[in-house]
Coordinates of C-alpha atoms in Angstrom, one line a residue:
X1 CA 242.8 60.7 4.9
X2 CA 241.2 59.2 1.5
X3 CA 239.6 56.2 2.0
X4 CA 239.8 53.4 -0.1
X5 CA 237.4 53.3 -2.9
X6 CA 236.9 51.1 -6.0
X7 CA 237.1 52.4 -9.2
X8 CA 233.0 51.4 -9.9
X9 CA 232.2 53.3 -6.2
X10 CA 234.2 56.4 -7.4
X11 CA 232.6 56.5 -10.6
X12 CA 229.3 56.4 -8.7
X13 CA 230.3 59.4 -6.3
X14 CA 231.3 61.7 -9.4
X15 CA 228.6 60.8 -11.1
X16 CA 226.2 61.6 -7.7
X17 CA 228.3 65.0 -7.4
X18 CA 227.9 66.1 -10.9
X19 CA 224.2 65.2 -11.2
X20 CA 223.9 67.1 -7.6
X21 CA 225.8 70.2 -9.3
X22 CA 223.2 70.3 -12.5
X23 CA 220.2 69.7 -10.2
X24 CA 221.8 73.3 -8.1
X25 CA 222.3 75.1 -11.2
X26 CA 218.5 74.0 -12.5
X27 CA 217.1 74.8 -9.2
X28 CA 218.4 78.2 -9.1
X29 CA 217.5 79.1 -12.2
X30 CA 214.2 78.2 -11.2
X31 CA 214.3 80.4 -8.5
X32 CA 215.0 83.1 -10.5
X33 CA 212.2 82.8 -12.8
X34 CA 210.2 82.7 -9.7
X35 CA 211.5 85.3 -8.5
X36 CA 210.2 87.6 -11.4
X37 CA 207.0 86.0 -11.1
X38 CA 206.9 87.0 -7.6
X39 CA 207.5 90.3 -7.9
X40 CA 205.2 90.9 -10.6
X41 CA 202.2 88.8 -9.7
X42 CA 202.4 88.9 -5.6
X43 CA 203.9 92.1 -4.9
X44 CA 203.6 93.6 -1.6
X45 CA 200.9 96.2 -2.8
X46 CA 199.1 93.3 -4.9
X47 CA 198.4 90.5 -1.8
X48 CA 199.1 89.9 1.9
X49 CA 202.4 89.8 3.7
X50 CA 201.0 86.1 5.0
X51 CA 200.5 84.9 1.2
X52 CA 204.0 86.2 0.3
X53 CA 205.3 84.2 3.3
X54 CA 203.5 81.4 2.6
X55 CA 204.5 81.5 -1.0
X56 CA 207.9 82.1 -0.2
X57 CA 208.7 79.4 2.1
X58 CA 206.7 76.3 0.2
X59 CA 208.9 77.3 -2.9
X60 CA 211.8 77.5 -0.8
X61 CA 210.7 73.5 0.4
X62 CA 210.2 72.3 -2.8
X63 CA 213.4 73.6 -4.2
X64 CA 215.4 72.5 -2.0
X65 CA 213.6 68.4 -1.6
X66 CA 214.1 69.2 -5.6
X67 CA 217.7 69.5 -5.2
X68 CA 218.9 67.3 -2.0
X69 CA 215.7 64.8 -1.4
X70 CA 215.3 64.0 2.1
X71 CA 217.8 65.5 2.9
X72 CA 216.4 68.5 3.2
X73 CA 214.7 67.4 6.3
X74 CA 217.5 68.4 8.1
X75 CA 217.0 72.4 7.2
X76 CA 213.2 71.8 8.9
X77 CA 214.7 69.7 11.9
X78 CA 217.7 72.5 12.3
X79 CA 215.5 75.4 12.0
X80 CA 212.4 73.6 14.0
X81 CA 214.2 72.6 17.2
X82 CA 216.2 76.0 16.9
X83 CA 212.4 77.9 17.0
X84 CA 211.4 75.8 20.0
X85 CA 214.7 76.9 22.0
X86 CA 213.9 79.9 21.2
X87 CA 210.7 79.5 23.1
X88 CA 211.9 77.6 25.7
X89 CA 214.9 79.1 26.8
X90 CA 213.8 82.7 26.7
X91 CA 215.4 85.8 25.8
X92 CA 218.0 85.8 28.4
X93 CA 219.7 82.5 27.1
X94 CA 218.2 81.9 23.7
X95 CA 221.4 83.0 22.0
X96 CA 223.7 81.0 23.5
X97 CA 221.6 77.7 23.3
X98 CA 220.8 78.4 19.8
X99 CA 224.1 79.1 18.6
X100 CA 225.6 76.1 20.5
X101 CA 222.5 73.6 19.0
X102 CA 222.4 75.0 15.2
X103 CA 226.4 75.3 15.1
X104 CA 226.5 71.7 16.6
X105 CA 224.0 70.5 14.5
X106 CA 225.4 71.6 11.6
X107 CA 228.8 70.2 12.5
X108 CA 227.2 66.5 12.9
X109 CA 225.9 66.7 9.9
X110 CA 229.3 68.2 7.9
X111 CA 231.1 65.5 9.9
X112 CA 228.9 62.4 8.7
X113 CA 228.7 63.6 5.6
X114 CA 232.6 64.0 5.2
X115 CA 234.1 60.7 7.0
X116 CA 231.3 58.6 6.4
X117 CA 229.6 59.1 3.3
X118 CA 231.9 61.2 0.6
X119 CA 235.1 62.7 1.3
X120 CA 236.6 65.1 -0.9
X121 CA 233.0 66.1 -2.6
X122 CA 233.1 69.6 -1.5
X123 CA 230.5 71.3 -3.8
X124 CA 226.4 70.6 -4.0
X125 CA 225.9 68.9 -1.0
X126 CA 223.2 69.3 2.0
X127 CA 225.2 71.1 4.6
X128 CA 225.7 74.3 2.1
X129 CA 222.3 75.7 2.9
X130 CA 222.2 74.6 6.3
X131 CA 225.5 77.2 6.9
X132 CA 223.2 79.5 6.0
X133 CA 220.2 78.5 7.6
X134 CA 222.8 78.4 10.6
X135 CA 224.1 82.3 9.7
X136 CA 220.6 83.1 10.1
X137 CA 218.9 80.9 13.3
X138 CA 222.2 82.7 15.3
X139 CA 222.0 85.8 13.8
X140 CA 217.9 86.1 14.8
X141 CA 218.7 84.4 18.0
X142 CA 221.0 87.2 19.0
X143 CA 218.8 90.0 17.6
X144 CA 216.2 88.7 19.5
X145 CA 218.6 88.8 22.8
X146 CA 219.6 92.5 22.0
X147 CA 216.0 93.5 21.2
X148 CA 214.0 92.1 24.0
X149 CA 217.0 91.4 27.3
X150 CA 219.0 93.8 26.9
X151 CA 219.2 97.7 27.3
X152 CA 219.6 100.0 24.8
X153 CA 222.7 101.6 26.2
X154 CA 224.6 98.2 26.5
X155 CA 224.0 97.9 22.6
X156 CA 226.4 99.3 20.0
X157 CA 224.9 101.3 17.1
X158 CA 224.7 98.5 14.9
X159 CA 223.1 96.1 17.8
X160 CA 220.3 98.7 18.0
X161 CA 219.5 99.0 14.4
X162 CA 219.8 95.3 13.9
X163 CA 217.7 94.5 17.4
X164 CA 214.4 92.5 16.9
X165 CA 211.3 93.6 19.6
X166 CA 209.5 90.8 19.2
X167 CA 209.3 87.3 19.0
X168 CA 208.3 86.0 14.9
X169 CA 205.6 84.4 14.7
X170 CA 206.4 80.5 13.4
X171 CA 205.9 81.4 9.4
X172 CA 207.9 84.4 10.1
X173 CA 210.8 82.9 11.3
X174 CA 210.2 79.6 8.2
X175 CA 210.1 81.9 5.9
X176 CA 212.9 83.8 7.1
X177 CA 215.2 81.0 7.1
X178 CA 213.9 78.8 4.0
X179 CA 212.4 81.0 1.6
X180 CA 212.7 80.4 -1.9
X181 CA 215.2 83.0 -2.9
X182 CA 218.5 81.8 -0.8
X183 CA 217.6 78.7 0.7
X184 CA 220.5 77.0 -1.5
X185 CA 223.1 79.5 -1.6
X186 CA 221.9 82.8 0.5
X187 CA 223.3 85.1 1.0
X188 CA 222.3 86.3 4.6
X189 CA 220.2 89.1 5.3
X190 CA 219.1 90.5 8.6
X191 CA 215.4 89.7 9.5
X192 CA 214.1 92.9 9.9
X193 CA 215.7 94.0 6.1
X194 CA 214.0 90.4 5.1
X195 CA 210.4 91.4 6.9
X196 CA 210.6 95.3 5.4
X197 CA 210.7 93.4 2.0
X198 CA 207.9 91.0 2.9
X199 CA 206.0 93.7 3.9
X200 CA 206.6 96.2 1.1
X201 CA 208.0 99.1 3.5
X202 CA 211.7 98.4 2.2
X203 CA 211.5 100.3 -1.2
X204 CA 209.9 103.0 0.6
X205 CA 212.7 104.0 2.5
X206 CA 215.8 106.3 1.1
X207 CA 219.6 106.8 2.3
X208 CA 219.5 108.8 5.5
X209 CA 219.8 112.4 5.5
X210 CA 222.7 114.2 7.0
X211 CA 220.8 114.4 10.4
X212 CA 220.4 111.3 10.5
X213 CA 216.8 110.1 10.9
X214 CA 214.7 108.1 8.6
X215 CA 213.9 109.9 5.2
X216 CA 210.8 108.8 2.9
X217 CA 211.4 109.2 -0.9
X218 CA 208.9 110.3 -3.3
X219 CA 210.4 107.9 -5.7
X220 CA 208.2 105.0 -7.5
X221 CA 209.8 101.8 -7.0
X222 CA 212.9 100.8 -8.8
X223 CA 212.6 98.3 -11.1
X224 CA 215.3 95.6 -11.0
X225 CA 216.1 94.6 -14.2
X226 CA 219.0 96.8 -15.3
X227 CA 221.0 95.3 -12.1
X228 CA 219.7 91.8 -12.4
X229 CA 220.5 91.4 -16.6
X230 CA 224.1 93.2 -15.3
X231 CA 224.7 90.1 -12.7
X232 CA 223.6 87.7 -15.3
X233 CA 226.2 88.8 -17.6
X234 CA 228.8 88.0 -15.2
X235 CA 227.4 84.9 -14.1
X236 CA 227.8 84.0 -17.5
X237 CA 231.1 85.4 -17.9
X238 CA 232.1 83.6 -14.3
X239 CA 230.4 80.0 -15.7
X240 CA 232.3 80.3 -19.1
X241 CA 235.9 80.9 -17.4
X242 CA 235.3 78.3 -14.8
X243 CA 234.3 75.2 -17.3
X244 CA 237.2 76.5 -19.6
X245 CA 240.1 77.9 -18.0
X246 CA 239.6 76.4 -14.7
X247 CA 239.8 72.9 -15.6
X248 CA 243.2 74.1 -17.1
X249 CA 245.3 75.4 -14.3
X250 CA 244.5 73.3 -11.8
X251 CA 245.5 74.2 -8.1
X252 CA 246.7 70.7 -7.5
X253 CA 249.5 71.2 -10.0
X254 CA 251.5 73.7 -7.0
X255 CA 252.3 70.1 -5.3
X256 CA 253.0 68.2 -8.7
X257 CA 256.8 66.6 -7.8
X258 CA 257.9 67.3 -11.0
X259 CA 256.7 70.8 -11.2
X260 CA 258.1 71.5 -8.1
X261 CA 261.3 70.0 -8.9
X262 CA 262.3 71.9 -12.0
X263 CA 260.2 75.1 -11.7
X264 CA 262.3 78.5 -10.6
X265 CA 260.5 80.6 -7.5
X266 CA 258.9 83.4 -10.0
X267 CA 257.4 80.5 -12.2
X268 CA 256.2 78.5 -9.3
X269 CA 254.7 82.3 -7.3
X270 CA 252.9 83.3 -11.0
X271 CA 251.2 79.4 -11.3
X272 CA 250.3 79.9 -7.3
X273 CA 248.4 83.2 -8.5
X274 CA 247.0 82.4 -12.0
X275 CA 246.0 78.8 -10.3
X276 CA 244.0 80.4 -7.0
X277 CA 242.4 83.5 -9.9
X278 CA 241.3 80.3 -11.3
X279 CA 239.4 78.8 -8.6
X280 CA 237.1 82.1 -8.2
X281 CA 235.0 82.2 -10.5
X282 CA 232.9 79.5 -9.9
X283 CA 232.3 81.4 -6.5
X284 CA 231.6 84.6 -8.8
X285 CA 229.0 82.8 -10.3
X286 CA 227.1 81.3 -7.3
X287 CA 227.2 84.7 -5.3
X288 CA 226.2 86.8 -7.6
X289 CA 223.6 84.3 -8.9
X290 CA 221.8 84.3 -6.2
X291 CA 222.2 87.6 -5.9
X292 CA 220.5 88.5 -8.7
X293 CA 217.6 85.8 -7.4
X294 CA 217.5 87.9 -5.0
X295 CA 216.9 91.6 -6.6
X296 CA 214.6 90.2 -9.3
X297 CA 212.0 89.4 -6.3
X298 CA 212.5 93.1 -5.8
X299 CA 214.8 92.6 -2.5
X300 CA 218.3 94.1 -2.3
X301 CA 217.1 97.4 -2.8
X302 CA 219.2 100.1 -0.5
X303 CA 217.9 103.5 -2.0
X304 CA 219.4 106.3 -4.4
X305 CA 223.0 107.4 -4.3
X306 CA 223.6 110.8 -4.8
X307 CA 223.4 110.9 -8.8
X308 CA 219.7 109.3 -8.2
X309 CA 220.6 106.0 -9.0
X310 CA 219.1 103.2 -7.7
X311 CA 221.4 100.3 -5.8
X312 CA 220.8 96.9 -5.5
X313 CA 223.6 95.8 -3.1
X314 CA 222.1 95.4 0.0
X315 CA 222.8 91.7 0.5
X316 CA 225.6 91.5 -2.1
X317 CA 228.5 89.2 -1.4
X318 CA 231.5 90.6 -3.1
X319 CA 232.7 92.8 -5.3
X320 CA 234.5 91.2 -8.2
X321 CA 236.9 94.5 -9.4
X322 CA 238.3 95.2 -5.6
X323 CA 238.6 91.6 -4.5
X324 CA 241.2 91.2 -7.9
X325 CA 242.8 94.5 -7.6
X326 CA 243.5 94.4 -3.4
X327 CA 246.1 96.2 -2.5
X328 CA 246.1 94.6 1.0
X329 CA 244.7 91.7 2.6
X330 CA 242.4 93.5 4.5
X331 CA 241.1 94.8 1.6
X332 CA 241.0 91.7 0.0
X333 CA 238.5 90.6 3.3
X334 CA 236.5 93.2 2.9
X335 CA 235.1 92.0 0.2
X336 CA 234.9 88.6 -0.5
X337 CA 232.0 86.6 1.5
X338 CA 231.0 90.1 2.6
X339 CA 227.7 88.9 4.1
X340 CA 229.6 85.8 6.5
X341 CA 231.8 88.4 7.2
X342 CA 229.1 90.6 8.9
X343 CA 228.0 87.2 10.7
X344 CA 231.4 86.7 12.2
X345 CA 231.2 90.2 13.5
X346 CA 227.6 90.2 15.1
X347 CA 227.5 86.6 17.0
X348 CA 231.3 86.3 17.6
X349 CA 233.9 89.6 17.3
X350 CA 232.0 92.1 19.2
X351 CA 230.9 89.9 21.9
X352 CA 234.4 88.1 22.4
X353 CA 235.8 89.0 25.4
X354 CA 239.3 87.7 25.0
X355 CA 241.6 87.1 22.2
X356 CA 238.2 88.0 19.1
X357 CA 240.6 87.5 15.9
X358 CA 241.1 84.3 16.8
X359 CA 238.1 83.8 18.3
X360 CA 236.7 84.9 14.9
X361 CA 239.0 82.9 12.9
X362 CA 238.1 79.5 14.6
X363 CA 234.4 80.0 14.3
X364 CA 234.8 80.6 10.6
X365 CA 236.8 77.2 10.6
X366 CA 234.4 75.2 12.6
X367 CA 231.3 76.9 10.5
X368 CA 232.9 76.0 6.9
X369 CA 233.3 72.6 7.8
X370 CA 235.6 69.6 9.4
X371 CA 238.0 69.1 6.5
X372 CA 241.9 69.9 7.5
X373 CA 242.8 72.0 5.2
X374 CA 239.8 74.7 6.3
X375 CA 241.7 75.1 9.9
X376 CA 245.2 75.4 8.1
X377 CA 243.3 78.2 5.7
X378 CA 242.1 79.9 8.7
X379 CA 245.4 79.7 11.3
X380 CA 247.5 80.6 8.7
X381 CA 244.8 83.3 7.7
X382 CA 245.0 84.6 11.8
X383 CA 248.9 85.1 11.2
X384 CA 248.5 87.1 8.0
X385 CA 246.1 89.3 8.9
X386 CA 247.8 90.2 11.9
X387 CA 251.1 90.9 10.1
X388 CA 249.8 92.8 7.6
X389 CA 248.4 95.0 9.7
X390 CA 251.4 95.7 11.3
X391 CA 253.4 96.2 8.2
X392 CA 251.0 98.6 6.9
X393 CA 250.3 100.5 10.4
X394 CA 254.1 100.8 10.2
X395 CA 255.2 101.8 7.0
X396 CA 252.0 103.0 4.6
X397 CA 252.0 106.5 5.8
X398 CA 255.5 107.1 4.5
X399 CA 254.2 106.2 1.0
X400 CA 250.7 108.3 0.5
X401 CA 252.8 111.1 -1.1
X402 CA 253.9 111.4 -4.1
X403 CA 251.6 110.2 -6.4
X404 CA 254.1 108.5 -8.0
X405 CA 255.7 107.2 -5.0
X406 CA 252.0 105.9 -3.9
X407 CA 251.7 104.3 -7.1
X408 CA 254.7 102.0 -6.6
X409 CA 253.7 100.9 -3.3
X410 CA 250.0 99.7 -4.6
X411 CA 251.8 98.1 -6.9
X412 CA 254.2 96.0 -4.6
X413 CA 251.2 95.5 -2.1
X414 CA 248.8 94.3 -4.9
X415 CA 251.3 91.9 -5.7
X416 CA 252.4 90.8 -2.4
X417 CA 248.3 90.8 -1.4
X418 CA 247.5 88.4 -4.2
X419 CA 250.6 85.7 -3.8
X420 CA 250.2 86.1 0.1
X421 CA 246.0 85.1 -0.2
X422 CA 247.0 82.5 -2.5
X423 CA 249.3 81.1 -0.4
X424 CA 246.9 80.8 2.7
X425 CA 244.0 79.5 0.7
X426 CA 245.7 76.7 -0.8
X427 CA 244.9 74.0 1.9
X428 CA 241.0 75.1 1.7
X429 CA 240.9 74.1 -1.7
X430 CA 243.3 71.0 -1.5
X431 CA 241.5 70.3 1.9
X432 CA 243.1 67.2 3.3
X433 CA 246.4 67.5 5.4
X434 CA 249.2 65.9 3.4
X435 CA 248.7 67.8 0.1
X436 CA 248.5 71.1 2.2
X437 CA 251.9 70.5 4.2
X438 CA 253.3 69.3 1.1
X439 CA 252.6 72.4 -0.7
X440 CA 253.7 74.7 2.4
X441 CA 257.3 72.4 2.6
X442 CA 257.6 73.3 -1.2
X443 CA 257.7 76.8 0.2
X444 CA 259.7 76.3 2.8
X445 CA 257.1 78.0 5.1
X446 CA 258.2 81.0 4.0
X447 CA 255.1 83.4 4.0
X448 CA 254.9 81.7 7.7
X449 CA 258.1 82.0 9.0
X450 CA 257.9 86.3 7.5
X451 CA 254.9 86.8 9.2
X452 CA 256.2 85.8 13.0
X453 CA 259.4 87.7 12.1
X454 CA 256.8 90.8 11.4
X455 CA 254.8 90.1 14.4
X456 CA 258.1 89.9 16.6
X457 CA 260.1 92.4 15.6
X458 CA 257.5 95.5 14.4
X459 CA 256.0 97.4 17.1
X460 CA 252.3 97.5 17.5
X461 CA 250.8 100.9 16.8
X462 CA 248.5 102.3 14.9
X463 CA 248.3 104.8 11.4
X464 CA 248.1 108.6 11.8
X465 CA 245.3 108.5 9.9
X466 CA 243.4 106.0 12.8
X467 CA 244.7 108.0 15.3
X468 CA 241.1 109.4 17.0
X469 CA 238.4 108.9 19.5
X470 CA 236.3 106.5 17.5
X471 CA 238.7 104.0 16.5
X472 CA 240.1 104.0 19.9
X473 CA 237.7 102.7 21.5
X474 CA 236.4 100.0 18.9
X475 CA 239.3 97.6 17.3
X476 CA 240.6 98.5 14.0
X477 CA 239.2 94.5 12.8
X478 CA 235.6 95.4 14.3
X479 CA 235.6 98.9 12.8
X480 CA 236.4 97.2 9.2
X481 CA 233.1 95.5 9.2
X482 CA 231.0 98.7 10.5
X483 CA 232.4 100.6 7.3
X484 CA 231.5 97.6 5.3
X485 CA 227.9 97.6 6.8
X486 CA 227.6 101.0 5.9
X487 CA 229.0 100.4 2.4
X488 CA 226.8 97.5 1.3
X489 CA 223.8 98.3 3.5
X490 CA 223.4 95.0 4.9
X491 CA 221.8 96.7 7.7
X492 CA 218.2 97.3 8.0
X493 CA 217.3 100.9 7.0
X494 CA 216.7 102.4 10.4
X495 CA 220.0 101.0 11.7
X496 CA 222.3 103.0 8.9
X497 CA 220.5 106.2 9.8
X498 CA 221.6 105.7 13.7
X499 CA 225.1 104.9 12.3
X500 CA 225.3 107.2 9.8
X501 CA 226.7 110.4 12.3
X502 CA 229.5 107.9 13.3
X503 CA 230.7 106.5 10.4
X504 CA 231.0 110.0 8.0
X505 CA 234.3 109.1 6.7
X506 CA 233.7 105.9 4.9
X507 CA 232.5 107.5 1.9
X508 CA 235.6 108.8 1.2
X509 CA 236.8 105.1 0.8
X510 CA 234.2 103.8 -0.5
X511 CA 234.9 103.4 -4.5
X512 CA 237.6 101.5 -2.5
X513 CA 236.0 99.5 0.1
X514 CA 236.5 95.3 -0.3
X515 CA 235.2 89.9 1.7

């Protein structure tokens, strides 16, 4: 699937990538010097909610011609014919056509970019930003839909809270989609948490109350910088182990002939783990990056826990302790890519009406791109998920007590969770066919071959502990991403209060809630 390349065009494509990389990196931290100087000098009670959006949107422009030159033309062409369906179509069909034009769109452009220009160059390029652009035309699109077509009793909780009752106005919807602070790397946000912020009524709002209506604090504003200088630190921390260890254990070494010749199976499963820990962190450092981009504008904000202090996790991405210390895969999920996560569940999982996991599965494929080795990640990822949930619905309640008896099983399942992710992920960072079946040979499609056995011969039922009314009537994969709403507060402020009756229980999980 390579194509042939002379050694003077390859140097030019590294070369390209690399100088692509540092022009990212610059850009961002650009961003997040504006971002200060946002806050400070055109804050909400300081100038219009039209000169913020103004603002917001030309830096986002020039950031991101900085970074990717005309090619940034396709984020105003995506998001510009996207506006005018919108329009066009009305309310009762907008979703649909925008979801079926931005997703196509986007696929074009991952598909010319990969067969005809440079295949292999995964990171820095031009269709990055426009899968978030694309996160956030649908995700509008079908806000709008739920907001303005449909009735309030067809919606679910989170439909209602999330539902937009009016069309945006054009530099609205710009500045929603290419504003300055995640135009290159997100994350998504919902548009009405992205208009309270505009606006200056999000820092004015606090946690909901136990009756579950809108509360006002008498708070002043948080300030920022505590959690913004933390996320630094471990961008830092992220930066330094990816340019030193990374380049060290490389995951291309699992498929080395000689390596898999003469390694034993524990050597080969502890390089398949150290290899894949790896690879993180240079995903630590872009999330949490432009996280912190994000919370030094002043947006992020979610209100006070109950010790008083402030949290700035509202459009956080993942959580760096749970994601390494999973003690299932669903777990694991649950907190890595937390915010894509909450995208595949709006626009695809709850409106599926047949077969959503893998429904769900193949929309995250298509959305991440056209290379191979994302639609072995992802069909291998629909098996997993679905055998782990039956071994855990089977078997984890005859392990919660004794402590001692709980502690050995986290520690098989932490183990099993962290060889059993690496194992799947392997083609998505190899990404072309013949490496990834290579690989899965070398392992005799074990981790495949255990997980239709599971699927065959465990019966499907559900824990004691999931046994009531609620989670019978919503699926147990649906009901995962509600919880993880509620943890992170990706929802806008009025939509946690509606949900917060319903979804009492999560905060006794939450220290350890994980995507």
């Amino acid at each position: 699937l390579y194509p042939f390349t002379t050694d003077s065009s390859l140097l030019l494509t590294q070369t390209f990538n690399f100088s692509l990389q540092v022009n990212f990196v610059v850009c961002q931290l650009f961003a997040l010097l504006a971002a200060v100087w946002f806050r400070t000098y055109l804050h909400s009670s300081k100038t219009s909610s039209f000169i913020r959006h103004v603002v917001a949107t030309l830096l986002g422009l020039y950031l991101a011609f900085f970074c990717f030159g005309w090619y940034a033309l396709h984020f105003l062409v995506q998001s510009g014919i996207s506006y005018c369906i919108m329009i066009i179509a009305g309310v009762e069909s907008m979703h649909q056509c925008c979801f079926v034009f931005a997703l196509g769109y986007l696929s074009v452009c991952q598909i010319t970019r990969v067969y005809i220009f440079d295949y292999g160059q995964y990171s820095a390029d031009f269709s990055g930003p426009m899968m978030i652009i694309t996160q956030k035309i649908t995700s509008l699109a079908y806000e709008i839909h739920d907001g303005m077509f449909r009735k309030d009793e067809e919606l679910t909780p989170s439909q209602r809270g999330l539902a937009v009752r009016r069309m945006p106005s054009l530099l609205e919807y710009v500045s929603y989609t290419c504003n300055f602070m995640g135009i290159l790397a997100g994350p998504l946000c919902s548009y009405k948490d992205y208009i309270a912020f505009i606006e200056g009524r999000a820092s004015h709002m606090a946690q909901s109350g136990e009756n579950g209506k809108e509360e006002q604090h008498g708070k002043a504003e948080p300030s920022p910088n505590a959690a913004v200088t933390e996320k630094l630190l471990v961008c830092g921390l992220s930066l330094l182990f990816h340019l030193t260890i990374s380049s060290m254990l490389p995951v291309e070494y699992n498929i080395d002939e000689h390596f898999q010749a003469t390694a034993s199976w524990p050597t080969k499963a502890t390089y398949l783990y150290v290899s894949l820990l790896a690879a993180r962190p240079k995903y630590y450092f872009a999330w949490t990056l432009a996280d912190a981009i994000n919370n030094a504008a002043g947006f992020g904000f979610r209100g006070y826990d109950k010790n008083g202090v402030a949290r700035w996790d509202l459009i956080s991405n993942l959580r760096i302790q749970q994601i390494e210390m999973s003690t299932s895969f669903k777990m694991f999920l649950d907190n890595w890519n937390i915010q894509t996560a909450l995208w595949l569940k709006r626009v695809c999982y709850e409106r599926a009406t047949f077969s959503p996991t893998v429904q769900t599965f193949f929309l995250s494929a298509i959305w991440h791109g056209v290379y191979p080795g994302y639609y072995l990640t992802f069909l291998t990822g629909v098996l997993m998920t679905l055998a782990a949930r039956a071994v855990r619905n089977n078997f984890r309640h005859y392990f919660v007590e004794p402590p001692q008896l709980k502690l050995f099983y986290d520690i098989i399942t932490w183990a099993a969770t962290q060889i059993t992710i690496s194992y799947t992920v392997v083609p998505f960072v190899l990404l072309s066919i013949n490496p990834s079946f290579t690989f899965y040979r070398s392992w005799y499609y074990c981790l495949h071959i255990c997980s239709i056995l599971v699927l065959l011969l465990l019966p499907v039922k559900k824990s004691p502990r999931k046994k009531n009314t609620e989670e019978n009537a919503q699926p147990s994969w649906a009901k995962k991403f509600d919880e993880r709403e509620n943890s992170l507060g990706q929802n806008s402020f009025s939509m946690m209060n509606n949900v917060c009756n319903q979804n009492q229980d999560t905060g006794s999980r939450h220290s350890a809630l994980t995507q």
